[in-house]
């Protein structure tokens, strides 16, 4: 089995790193969206317009 060049190893490392951080950003965006929806929902329920 042939060895990978340094450039190929760096490329594979960068791809795996971006995949991990990409998942983290997606999770943070998802939780942030839920928090925003919950905040707006509870905020509007606590206001008594009449």
PDB file of C-alpha atoms in Angstrom:
ATOM      1  CA  UNK A   1       0.000   0.000   0.000  1.00  0.00           C
ATOM      2  CA  UNK A   2       1.484   3.335  -0.985  1.00  0.00           C
ATOM      3  CA  UNK A   3       1.875   6.200   1.439  1.00  0.00           C
ATOM      4  CA  UNK A   4      -0.014   9.433   1.093  1.00  0.00           C
ATOM      5  CA  UNK A   5       1.915  12.558   0.300  1.00  0.00           C
ATOM      6  CA  UNK A   6       2.011  15.360   2.841  1.00  0.00           C
ATOM      7  CA  UNK A   7      -0.335  17.420   0.681  1.00  0.00           C
ATOM      8  CA  UNK A   8      -2.890  14.603   0.488  1.00  0.00           C
ATOM      9  CA  UNK A   9      -2.727  14.063   4.258  1.00  0.00           C
ATOM     10  CA  UNK A  10      -3.208  17.789   4.860  1.00  0.00           C
ATOM     11  CA  UNK A  11      -6.179  17.813   2.487  1.00  0.00           C
ATOM     12  CA  UNK A  12      -7.809  14.852   4.232  1.00  0.00           C
ATOM     13  CA  UNK A  13      -7.189  16.435   7.640  1.00  0.00           C
ATOM     14  CA  UNK A  14      -8.698  19.744   6.495  1.00  0.00           C
ATOM     15  CA  UNK A  15     -11.766  17.973   5.107  1.00  0.00           C
ATOM     16  CA  UNK A  16     -12.379  16.046   8.322  1.00  0.00           C
ATOM     17  CA  UNK A  17     -11.830  19.212  10.379  1.00  0.00           C
ATOM     18  CA  UNK A  18     -14.263  21.241   8.265  1.00  0.00           C
ATOM     19  CA  UNK A  19     -16.826  18.452   8.499  1.00  0.00           C
ATOM     20  CA  UNK A  20     -16.615  18.503  12.304  1.00  0.00           C
ATOM     21  CA  UNK A  21     -16.862  22.287  12.577  1.00  0.00           C
ATOM     22  CA  UNK A  22     -19.615  22.339   9.967  1.00  0.00           C
ATOM     23  CA  UNK A  23     -21.703  19.990  12.100  1.00  0.00           C
ATOM     24  CA  UNK A  24     -21.085  22.208  15.112  1.00  0.00           C
ATOM     25  CA  UNK A  25     -22.235  25.290  13.238  1.00  0.00           C
ATOM     26  CA  UNK A  26     -25.352  23.525  12.020  1.00  0.00           C
ATOM     27  CA  UNK A  27     -26.211  22.365  15.530  1.00  0.00           C
ATOM     28  CA  UNK A  28     -25.640  25.856  16.942  1.00  0.00           C
ATOM     29  CA  UNK A  29     -27.818  27.397  14.232  1.00  0.00           C
ATOM     30  CA  UNK A  30     -30.566  24.861  14.858  1.00  0.00           C
ATOM     31  CA  UNK A  31     -30.549  25.386  18.629  1.00  0.00           C
ATOM     32  CA  UNK A  32     -30.379  29.143  18.125  1.00  0.00           C
ATOM     33  CA  UNK A  33     -33.425  29.040  15.867  1.00  0.00           C
ATOM     34  CA  UNK A  34     -35.371  27.022  18.435  1.00  0.00           C
ATOM     35  CA  UNK A  35     -34.340  29.438  21.180  1.00  0.00           C
ATOM     36  CA  UNK A  36     -35.441  32.407  19.084  1.00  0.00           C
ATOM     37  CA  UNK A  37     -38.818  30.817  18.311  1.00  0.00           C
ATOM     38  CA  UNK A  38     -39.339  29.925  21.976  1.00  0.00           C
ATOM     39  CA  UNK A  39     -38.387  33.451  23.038  1.00  0.00           C
ATOM     40  CA  UNK A  40     -40.811  35.055  20.615  1.00  0.00           C
ATOM     41  CA  UNK A  41     -43.569  32.612  21.541  1.00  0.00           C
ATOM     42  CA  UNK A  42     -43.216  33.087  25.298  1.00  0.00           C
ATOM     43  CA  UNK A  43     -42.702  36.812  24.858  1.00  0.00           C
ATOM     44  CA  UNK A  44     -45.948  37.222  22.953  1.00  0.00           C
ATOM     45  CA  UNK A  45     -47.828  35.018  25.416  1.00  0.00           C
ATOM     46  CA  UNK A  46     -46.723  37.147  28.365  1.00  0.00           C
ATOM     47  CA  UNK A  47     -47.960  40.420  26.770  1.00  0.00           C
ATOM     48  CA  UNK A  48     -51.611  41.232  27.493  1.00  0.00           C
ATOM     49  CA  UNK A  49     -52.772  43.641  24.779  1.00  0.00           C
ATOM     50  CA  UNK A  50     -56.278  44.134  26.254  1.00  0.00           C
TER      51      UNK A  50
END
